[in-house]
Coordinates of C-alpha atoms in Angstrom, one line a residue:
M1 CA 69.0 -12.7 11.9
A2 CA 69.2 -9.1 13.1
S3 CA 70.9 -6.8 10.6
Q4 CA 74.5 -5.8 11.4
V5 CA 74.5 -2.9 9.0
L6 CA 71.6 -0.8 7.9
I7 CA 72.1 0.9 4.5
A8 CA 70.0 3.9 3.5
G9 CA 69.9 4.3 -0.2
A10 CA 70.0 1.8 -3.0
G11 CA 71.9 3.7 -5.7
P12 CA 75.2 2.3 -7.0
T13 CA 77.1 3.2 -3.8
G14 CA 74.6 1.5 -1.4
L15 CA 74.2 -1.5 -3.7
V16 CA 77.9 -2.2 -4.0
L17 CA 78.3 -1.7 -0.3
A18 CA 75.5 -4.3 0.3
I19 CA 76.9 -6.8 -2.2
R20 CA 80.4 -6.7 -0.7
L21 CA 79.2 -6.9 2.9
A22 CA 77.0 -9.9 1.9
R23 CA 80.1 -11.5 0.3
H24 CA 81.9 -11.0 3.6
G25 CA 79.1 -12.8 5.4
I26 CA 77.6 -9.7 7.1
A27 CA 73.8 -9.5 7.7
I28 CA 72.5 -6.3 6.0
R29 CA 69.3 -4.4 5.5
I30 CA 69.1 -2.0 2.6
I31 CA 66.2 0.5 2.2
D32 CA 65.3 3.1 -0.4
K33 CA 62.5 5.7 -0.4
N34 CA 62.0 5.3 -4.2
S35 CA 59.8 2.6 -5.7
G36 CA 62.6 1.0 -7.7
P37 CA 65.9 1.8 -9.5
G38 CA 66.2 5.3 -11.1
Q39 CA 64.6 5.9 -14.5
A40 CA 66.2 9.2 -15.7
S41 CA 69.8 8.7 -14.6
R42 CA 72.8 10.9 -15.3
A43 CA 75.9 8.9 -14.6
M44 CA 77.1 7.0 -17.7
A45 CA 80.9 6.4 -17.5
V46 CA 82.1 3.3 -15.7
H47 CA 85.8 3.5 -15.2
A48 CA 88.5 0.9 -15.1
R49 CA 88.9 0.9 -11.3
T50 CA 85.2 0.2 -10.9
L51 CA 85.4 -2.7 -13.4
E52 CA 88.3 -4.1 -11.5
F53 CA 86.2 -4.1 -8.3
Y54 CA 83.4 -5.8 -10.2
R55 CA 85.8 -8.4 -11.5
Q56 CA 86.7 -9.1 -7.9
L57 CA 83.0 -9.9 -7.4
G58 CA 82.9 -12.1 -10.5
F59 CA 80.9 -9.8 -12.8
G60 CA 83.3 -7.3 -14.4
D61 CA 83.1 -8.9 -17.9
T62 CA 79.3 -9.2 -17.7
V63 CA 79.1 -5.4 -17.1
V64 CA 81.4 -4.7 -20.0
N65 CA 79.2 -6.8 -22.3
L66 CA 76.1 -4.9 -21.1
G67 CA 77.7 -1.5 -21.9
I68 CA 79.6 0.0 -24.8
P69 CA 83.4 0.7 -24.6
I70 CA 83.8 4.2 -26.0
H71 CA 85.8 4.2 -29.3
A72 CA 86.9 7.9 -29.3
I73 CA 86.3 11.3 -27.9
R74 CA 85.3 13.8 -30.7
L75 CA 85.1 17.4 -29.8
R76 CA 83.1 20.1 -31.7
E77 CA 82.8 23.8 -31.6
A78 CA 80.6 26.2 -33.5
G79 CA 79.0 23.2 -35.3
E80 CA 82.4 21.8 -36.6
E81 CA 84.5 18.9 -35.4
I82 CA 87.8 20.3 -34.1
A83 CA 89.6 17.4 -32.5
E84 CA 89.5 13.6 -32.1
L85 CA 91.1 11.4 -29.5
P86 CA 91.0 7.6 -30.3
L87 CA 90.3 5.7 -27.1
P88 CA 90.4 1.9 -27.8
D89 CA 92.7 0.4 -25.2
I90 CA 94.0 3.8 -24.1
G91 CA 95.1 2.1 -20.9
A92 CA 96.7 -1.0 -22.5
G93 CA 99.0 -2.7 -20.0
L94 CA 97.7 -0.7 -17.1
S95 CA 94.4 -2.5 -16.4
P96 CA 92.4 -5.6 -17.7
Y97 CA 89.8 -2.9 -18.6
P98 CA 91.9 -0.3 -20.6
F99 CA 88.9 1.8 -21.7
V100 CA 85.9 3.9 -20.6
L101 CA 82.6 2.0 -20.6
S102 CA 79.3 3.7 -21.3
F103 CA 76.7 2.0 -19.2
P104 CA 73.7 4.1 -18.0
Q105 CA 73.1 4.3 -14.3
D106 CA 69.5 3.1 -14.5
D107 CA 70.6 -0.2 -16.3
H108 CA 73.6 -0.3 -13.9
E109 CA 71.3 -0.1 -10.8
R110 CA 69.0 -2.8 -12.1
F111 CA 72.0 -5.1 -12.7
L112 CA 73.3 -4.5 -9.2
V113 CA 69.9 -5.1 -7.6
A114 CA 69.8 -8.5 -9.3
Q115 CA 73.4 -9.3 -8.1
L116 CA 72.3 -8.4 -4.6
K117 CA 69.3 -10.6 -4.8
A118 CA 71.6 -13.5 -5.9
E119 CA 73.3 -12.9 -2.5
G120 CA 69.9 -13.5 -0.8
V121 CA 69.2 -9.8 -0.1
D122 CA 66.2 -7.8 -1.5
V123 CA 66.1 -4.0 -1.5
E124 CA 63.2 -2.7 0.6
W125 CA 61.7 -0.1 -1.7
N126 CA 59.3 2.6 -0.7
T127 CA 60.9 2.6 2.7
E128 CA 62.4 5.8 4.1
L129 CA 64.7 6.4 7.1
E130 CA 62.7 8.7 9.3
S131 CA 65.0 9.1 12.3
F132 CA 67.8 7.3 14.2
T133 CA 69.8 7.5 17.4
Q134 CA 73.1 5.9 18.3
D135 CA 75.0 4.9 21.4
E136 CA 78.1 2.8 22.1
W137 CA 76.2 -0.4 21.5
G138 CA 74.5 0.4 18.1
V139 CA 72.0 2.4 16.1
R140 CA 68.3 2.4 16.5
A141 CA 66.3 3.7 13.6
V142 CA 62.7 4.3 12.7
L143 CA 61.7 3.5 9.1
E144 CA 58.6 4.6 7.4
R145 CA 56.8 2.5 4.8
D146 CA 53.2 3.2 3.4
G147 CA 52.4 5.3 6.4
E148 CA 53.6 2.7 8.9
R149 CA 56.5 3.3 11.2
I150 CA 58.9 0.4 11.7
A151 CA 61.6 0.1 14.5
C152 CA 64.9 -1.3 13.4
S153 CA 68.3 -1.7 15.0
A154 CA 71.8 -2.4 13.7
A155 CA 75.4 -2.2 14.8
Y156 CA 76.2 0.4 12.1
L157 CA 74.3 2.8 9.7
C158 CA 75.6 3.8 6.3
G159 CA 74.0 6.8 4.6
C160 CA 74.3 6.2 0.8
D161 CA 71.1 8.3 0.4
G162 CA 72.3 10.9 -2.1
A163 CA 72.9 14.7 -2.2
R164 CA 69.9 15.4 0.1
S165 CA 71.0 12.7 2.6
R166 CA 68.8 12.3 5.6
V167 CA 71.7 10.6 7.4
R168 CA 74.1 13.5 6.7
E169 CA 71.5 16.1 7.7
S170 CA 70.5 14.3 10.9
L171 CA 74.2 14.1 11.9
K172 CA 74.4 17.9 11.2
L173 CA 77.5 17.5 9.1
D174 CA 78.7 20.5 7.1
F175 CA 78.2 20.2 3.4
S176 CA 79.9 23.3 2.0
G177 CA 80.6 24.1 -1.6
G178 CA 78.5 25.7 -4.3
T179 CA 76.0 25.3 -7.1
Y180 CA 76.9 26.0 -10.8
D181 CA 74.9 28.8 -12.4
H182 CA 73.4 26.7 -15.2
L183 CA 70.5 24.4 -15.3
Y184 CA 71.3 21.0 -17.0
Y185 CA 69.3 18.6 -19.0
V186 CA 69.6 14.9 -19.5
T187 CA 67.7 13.0 -22.1
D188 CA 67.6 9.7 -24.0
V189 CA 67.0 10.1 -27.7
K190 CA 67.1 8.2 -31.0
V191 CA 69.3 9.9 -33.6
A192 CA 69.1 9.6 -37.4
G193 CA 71.9 7.8 -39.1
P194 CA 74.4 5.1 -38.2
D195 CA 75.0 4.0 -34.6
N196 CA 77.3 6.2 -32.7
R197 CA 79.9 4.6 -30.4
D198 CA 81.9 7.7 -29.6
L199 CA 81.7 10.3 -26.9
I200 CA 80.9 13.5 -28.8
G201 CA 81.3 16.7 -26.9
H202 CA 80.6 20.4 -27.7
L203 CA 82.7 23.1 -26.0
G204 CA 81.6 26.7 -26.0
A205 CA 81.1 29.7 -23.7
N206 CA 78.2 28.8 -21.4
T207 CA 77.3 25.9 -23.7
F208 CA 78.3 22.3 -23.0
A209 CA 76.8 19.2 -24.6
L210 CA 77.7 15.5 -24.5
M211 CA 76.4 12.5 -26.5
L212 CA 77.1 8.9 -25.4
P213 CA 75.7 5.7 -26.8
V214 CA 73.2 3.6 -24.7
R215 CA 73.4 -0.1 -25.7
S216 CA 70.3 -1.4 -23.9
S217 CA 67.9 0.9 -25.8
G218 CA 69.9 1.7 -29.0
M219 CA 69.5 5.3 -27.9
Q220 CA 72.0 8.1 -27.3
R221 CA 72.3 9.9 -24.0
L222 CA 72.5 13.7 -24.2
I223 CA 73.7 15.8 -21.3
G224 CA 74.3 19.5 -21.4
I225 CA 73.5 23.1 -20.3
M226 CA 70.0 24.4 -21.0
P227 CA 70.1 27.4 -23.4
P228 CA 69.1 30.6 -21.5
Q229 CA 65.8 31.1 -23.4
A230 CA 64.8 27.5 -22.5
E231 CA 65.9 27.8 -18.9
A232 CA 63.6 30.7 -18.4
K233 CA 60.5 28.5 -19.1
P234 CA 58.6 27.1 -16.1
E235 CA 58.6 23.5 -17.5
P236 CA 61.1 23.3 -20.3
D237 CA 61.1 20.2 -22.6
F238 CA 63.2 18.8 -25.4
E239 CA 61.6 20.9 -28.1
D240 CA 63.0 24.0 -26.3
I241 CA 66.6 22.8 -26.7
R242 CA 66.3 21.1 -30.1
P243 CA 67.1 24.2 -32.3
V244 CA 70.3 24.9 -30.3
L245 CA 71.4 21.3 -29.7
E246 CA 71.1 19.6 -33.1
P247 CA 73.5 22.0 -34.9
L248 CA 75.9 21.9 -31.9
L249 CA 76.3 18.1 -32.1
G250 CA 75.6 17.7 -35.8
I251 CA 72.7 15.4 -35.2
R252 CA 69.0 15.0 -36.0
V253 CA 66.8 13.7 -33.2
E254 CA 64.0 11.4 -34.4
Q255 CA 62.5 10.3 -31.0
V256 CA 62.7 11.3 -27.4
N257 CA 62.4 8.6 -24.7
W258 CA 62.5 10.9 -21.6
F259 CA 63.8 14.4 -20.7
S260 CA 64.8 15.8 -17.3
T261 CA 66.5 18.9 -15.9
Y262 CA 68.7 19.3 -12.8
R263 CA 71.2 21.5 -11.0
V264 CA 74.9 20.6 -10.5
H265 CA 76.6 21.2 -7.2
H266 CA 80.1 20.8 -5.9
R267 CA 80.3 20.0 -2.2
V268 CA 82.2 17.7 0.3
A269 CA 80.9 16.9 3.8
G270 CA 83.1 18.0 6.7
Q271 CA 83.2 14.4 8.0
F272 CA 82.3 11.0 6.6
R273 CA 81.7 9.4 10.0
V274 CA 80.1 10.2 13.3
G275 CA 80.4 7.3 15.8
R276 CA 78.5 4.3 14.3
C277 CA 77.2 6.3 11.3
F278 CA 78.9 6.7 8.0
I279 CA 78.2 8.5 4.8
A280 CA 79.3 7.6 1.3
G281 CA 78.8 8.5 -2.4
D282 CA 76.7 11.6 -3.1
A283 CA 75.8 11.9 0.5
A284 CA 79.4 12.7 1.2
H285 CA 80.6 14.5 -2.0
I286 CA 79.0 15.8 -5.2
H287 CA 80.9 17.0 -8.3
S288 CA 80.6 18.6 -11.7
P289 CA 80.0 16.1 -14.5
A290 CA 83.7 16.6 -15.8
G291 CA 85.4 13.2 -16.2
G292 CA 82.4 11.1 -15.1
Q293 CA 83.9 10.7 -11.6
G294 CA 81.0 11.0 -9.2
M295 CA 79.4 7.6 -9.3
N296 CA 82.7 5.8 -9.6
T297 CA 84.0 7.6 -6.5
G298 CA 80.9 6.5 -4.6
I299 CA 81.5 2.9 -5.5
G300 CA 85.1 3.3 -4.4
D301 CA 83.8 4.6 -1.0
A302 CA 81.6 1.5 -0.7
V303 CA 84.5 -0.9 -1.5
N304 CA 86.8 0.9 1.0
L305 CA 84.2 0.8 3.8
S306 CA 82.8 -2.7 3.3
W307 CA 85.8 -4.8 4.3
K308 CA 86.6 -2.6 7.3
L309 CA 83.0 -2.9 8.7
A310 CA 83.2 -6.7 8.0
H311 CA 86.5 -7.1 9.9
V312 CA 85.3 -5.1 12.9
L313 CA 81.9 -6.9 13.1
Q314 CA 83.6 -10.3 12.8
G315 CA 86.1 -9.5 15.5
R316 CA 89.0 -9.6 13.0
A317 CA 90.2 -6.1 13.7
T318 CA 89.9 -3.4 16.4
A319 CA 87.3 -0.6 15.9
A320 CA 90.2 1.7 15.1
L321 CA 90.3 0.3 11.6
L322 CA 87.0 2.2 10.9
D323 CA 88.9 5.5 11.4
T324 CA 90.8 4.8 8.2
Y325 CA 87.7 5.1 6.0
Q326 CA 87.4 8.8 6.4
A327 CA 91.1 9.3 6.5
E328 CA 91.5 7.7 3.1
R329 CA 88.4 8.8 1.3
I330 CA 87.9 12.4 2.3
V331 CA 91.3 13.5 1.0
F332 CA 90.5 12.1 -2.4
A333 CA 87.0 13.5 -2.5
R334 CA 88.3 17.1 -1.6
R335 CA 91.0 16.9 -4.3
L336 CA 88.5 15.5 -6.9
V337 CA 85.9 18.2 -6.2
A338 CA 88.6 20.9 -6.6
T339 CA 90.0 19.6 -9.8
T340 CA 86.7 18.7 -11.6
D341 CA 85.4 22.1 -10.5
R342 CA 88.4 23.9 -12.0
A343 CA 88.3 21.9 -15.2
F344 CA 84.6 22.4 -15.6
Q345 CA 84.7 26.1 -14.9
L346 CA 87.5 26.5 -17.5
I347 CA 85.6 24.6 -20.2
V348 CA 82.4 26.6 -20.0
S349 CA 83.8 30.0 -18.9
Q350 CA 83.4 33.0 -21.2
G351 CA 86.7 34.5 -20.2
A352 CA 90.1 34.4 -21.9
G353 CA 91.0 31.1 -20.2
G354 CA 88.0 29.3 -21.6
Q355 CA 88.6 30.8 -25.1
L356 CA 92.3 29.7 -25.0
L357 CA 91.3 26.2 -24.0
R358 CA 88.6 25.8 -26.6
G359 CA 90.2 27.9 -29.4
W360 CA 93.8 26.9 -29.3
L361 CA 94.7 24.1 -26.8
V362 CA 92.0 21.6 -27.8
P363 CA 92.3 21.8 -31.6
H364 CA 96.1 22.1 -31.6
V365 CA 97.5 20.3 -28.6
F366 CA 94.8 17.5 -28.2
P367 CA 95.7 15.8 -31.5
V368 CA 99.4 16.0 -30.8
L369 CA 98.9 14.4 -27.3
A370 CA 96.7 11.7 -28.9
G371 CA 99.8 10.6 -30.8
F372 CA 102.0 10.2 -27.7
A373 CA 101.5 6.9 -25.8
A374 CA 102.8 8.5 -22.6
A375 CA 100.2 11.3 -22.8
R376 CA 97.4 8.8 -23.5
R377 CA 98.5 6.7 -20.5
T378 CA 98.5 9.8 -18.3
L379 CA 95.0 10.7 -19.4
F380 CA 93.8 7.1 -18.7
K381 CA 95.4 7.1 -15.2
T382 CA 93.8 10.4 -14.4
I383 CA 90.2 9.5 -15.4
S384 CA 90.2 5.8 -14.7
Q385 CA 90.8 6.1 -10.9
V386 CA 93.6 3.5 -11.0
Q387 CA 95.8 6.2 -9.5
I388 CA 93.8 6.6 -6.3
H389 CA 96.2 5.9 -3.5
Y390 CA 96.4 6.3 0.3
P391 CA 100.0 7.1 1.1
D392 CA 99.2 8.9 4.4
S393 CA 96.9 6.2 5.7
P394 CA 97.9 4.5 9.0
L395 CA 97.4 1.2 7.1
S396 CA 100.1 2.1 4.5
G397 CA 103.8 1.7 4.8
G398 CA 107.0 1.1 2.8
R399 CA 108.2 1.3 -0.7
A400 CA 109.3 -1.4 -3.1
G401 CA 110.2 -0.5 -6.7
E402 CA 107.8 2.3 -7.8
V403 CA 105.0 1.0 -5.5
I404 CA 104.4 2.8 -2.3
G405 CA 102.2 1.5 0.6
G406 CA 98.6 2.7 -0.2
D407 CA 98.9 2.4 -4.0
R408 CA 96.6 0.2 -6.1
L409 CA 98.3 -3.1 -6.8
P410 CA 99.7 -2.8 -10.3
W411 CA 98.2 -5.2 -12.8
V412 CA 100.6 -7.8 -14.2
P413 CA 99.4 -10.0 -17.1
Q414 CA 100.8 -13.5 -17.0
P415 CA 101.5 -15.9 -20.0
G416 CA 98.4 -17.8 -21.1
G417 CA 95.9 -15.1 -20.3
A418 CA 96.3 -15.3 -16.5
D419 CA 97.1 -12.3 -14.3
N420 CA 97.9 -11.3 -10.7
F421 CA 94.4 -10.0 -10.1
A422 CA 92.7 -13.4 -10.3
S423 CA 93.5 -14.3 -6.7
L424 CA 92.0 -11.1 -5.5
Q425 CA 88.5 -12.5 -6.0
S426 CA 88.8 -14.1 -2.5
L427 CA 88.2 -10.6 -1.1
A428 CA 90.8 -11.6 1.5
W429 CA 94.2 -10.2 2.6
Q430 CA 97.1 -11.8 0.8
L431 CA 100.9 -11.5 0.4
H432 CA 102.3 -11.2 -3.2
V433 CA 105.9 -11.9 -4.1
Y434 CA 107.1 -11.5 -7.7
G435 CA 110.3 -13.6 -7.5
T436 CA 111.2 -15.9 -4.7
P437 CA 109.5 -15.9 -1.3
D438 CA 111.9 -16.1 1.7
P439 CA 111.2 -19.3 3.8
A440 CA 110.8 -17.1 6.9
L441 CA 108.1 -15.0 5.2
A442 CA 106.3 -18.2 4.1
A443 CA 106.4 -19.5 7.7
A444 CA 105.1 -16.2 9.1
A445 CA 102.3 -16.0 6.5
Q446 CA 101.3 -19.6 7.3
A447 CA 101.3 -18.8 11.1
L448 CA 99.1 -15.8 10.5
G449 CA 96.7 -17.7 8.1
L450 CA 97.7 -15.3 5.4
P451 CA 97.6 -16.6 1.8
L452 CA 101.0 -16.2 0.0
Q453 CA 100.9 -15.8 -3.8
A454 CA 104.2 -16.1 -5.7
W455 CA 104.9 -15.4 -9.4
P456 CA 108.1 -15.9 -11.3
W457 CA 109.9 -12.6 -11.8
S458 CA 109.1 -11.2 -15.3
E459 CA 109.6 -8.2 -17.5
T460 CA 105.9 -7.3 -17.2
A461 CA 106.3 -7.2 -13.4
E462 CA 109.2 -4.8 -13.8
T463 CA 107.3 -2.7 -16.3
A464 CA 104.4 -2.5 -13.8
G465 CA 106.8 -0.9 -11.2
L466 CA 107.2 -3.9 -8.9
L467 CA 110.5 -4.9 -7.3
R468 CA 112.0 -8.3 -7.7
D469 CA 111.7 -10.5 -4.6
A470 CA 109.9 -7.8 -2.6
A471 CA 106.7 -8.7 -0.6
Y472 CA 103.5 -6.8 -1.0
L473 CA 100.7 -7.1 1.6
I474 CA 97.4 -6.7 -0.3
R475 CA 94.2 -5.5 1.4
P476 CA 90.8 -6.8 0.5
D477 CA 90.2 -3.8 -1.7
M478 CA 93.2 -4.5 -4.0
H479 CA 95.3 -1.7 -2.5
V480 CA 98.9 -2.4 -1.2
A481 CA 99.0 -2.0 2.6
L482 CA 102.7 -2.7 3.0
A483 CA 105.5 -2.7 0.3
L484 CA 108.3 -4.7 1.9
P485 CA 111.5 -4.5 -0.3
R486 CA 113.3 -7.1 1.8
Q487 CA 110.3 -9.2 2.9
E488 CA 110.4 -7.6 6.4
I489 CA 108.4 -9.8 8.7
D490 CA 108.7 -7.3 11.7
T491 CA 106.8 -4.6 9.7
L492 CA 104.1 -7.1 8.8
H493 CA 103.7 -8.2 12.5
E494 CA 103.7 -4.5 13.6
L495 CA 100.6 -3.8 11.4
V496 CA 98.9 -7.0 12.5
T497 CA 99.4 -6.2 16.1
R498 CA 98.4 -2.5 15.8
Y499 CA 94.9 -3.4 14.5
H500 CA 94.7 -6.9 16.0
L501 CA 94.2 -8.2 12.4
R502 CA 93.1 -11.8 12.0
F503 CA 93.3 -13.2 8.5
M504 CA 91.1 -16.0 7.3
Q505 CA 89.5 -17.0 4.0
E506 CA 86.3 -15.2 3.4
L507 CA 83.0 -16.9 4.0
H508 CA 81.5 -16.9 0.5

């Protein structure tokens, strides 16, 4: 069977895109120029929204068991601990995954490769996208493997091929932004003493260091800025940073697994789509390490794009649906790059702002905030990506309770351990009513082939911001398309007509 979608790049973004397209019944081909999953990876944090997407695919809890939920953030300066923020269940009531998970990208990629194989798809390693052309009928590409050139065609091409994306460069897309001054290191080490399950961070002018636990190897992942004297060396290694790093984090390193250095950029592509070609993940946007947002954002791109490609390829929506991918994701990427950039510059800056942040706000305000549930919830919402929303999308409309069209569907636990996210594993559109569905809505849903889920009205639904007896049209990516306070059937029909949407249960 010819591939309908060619995916260049088998990092987390490309792998999640491939898995979800396969679940939707789309024939895919995924290539990567590397010989296998990455070894010296940087991304560690897996946030709640990503775990919710993984639960949709049936492996959220498996990933949690492979990683380590972070117990606390402990901040240090000048060799002393200055603040602690306990993290267990910081997002209690907001998500089935109310924590930050530490799960190194190399382990993460190997896990996703195995999940994709279970869908009957193997990554074609050592295979590079050499060139491609596109027209109104499809994309024709030339692949290169072991010196051999291979012709390949597909309906669509997705560039998930990283910061130096061949797809983005071939499309001549602007990728403006900047590069931070400092050289960074990343390393896996064994540390003397008891196992650490916290995120330990050091703040200082032009110094920045983080330590996170790695379950698979019993190691600690260290990430930070190279000291100037080490950066000046042609090939710096761990011994060049040891004298500075150990006192900063209050540790003694017994063994070094691997060590790598890299530069950090902050850039967003001018477009995420040209015709039949899309870019996602690091090919589309790259960030500072602040908040561990980059990889999670790429996975969010993949989830957003996957169902739209599937619908168009299966004749279940007009091609105009594909325009909403860039409209929804580029706004978030621009805002994220701006905010992580500002936060990061402030943390490491030598100026008065950086000194104020490190010397007064963190030790004095941080512990106070840690005692306020509202402040902890705000922090969780900010970093966990559960607040990503698409209010200006042409797919979004209405407001019911606190939920606006484009928002993530709020999580509502039910008695006995069930919840309103369980039905979302179908990866299909559905209507939700918390209260009583109107017979006219039920009839319209049945005529459209649209599953209708109804739950008794409850205090937890009200706390989550839902409106009693309202109807919510849920997209395959768990976002609310329409919030219908009076179960308005005409609004539902208008959206269906505009995109020629056809609902049906997914093929998996």
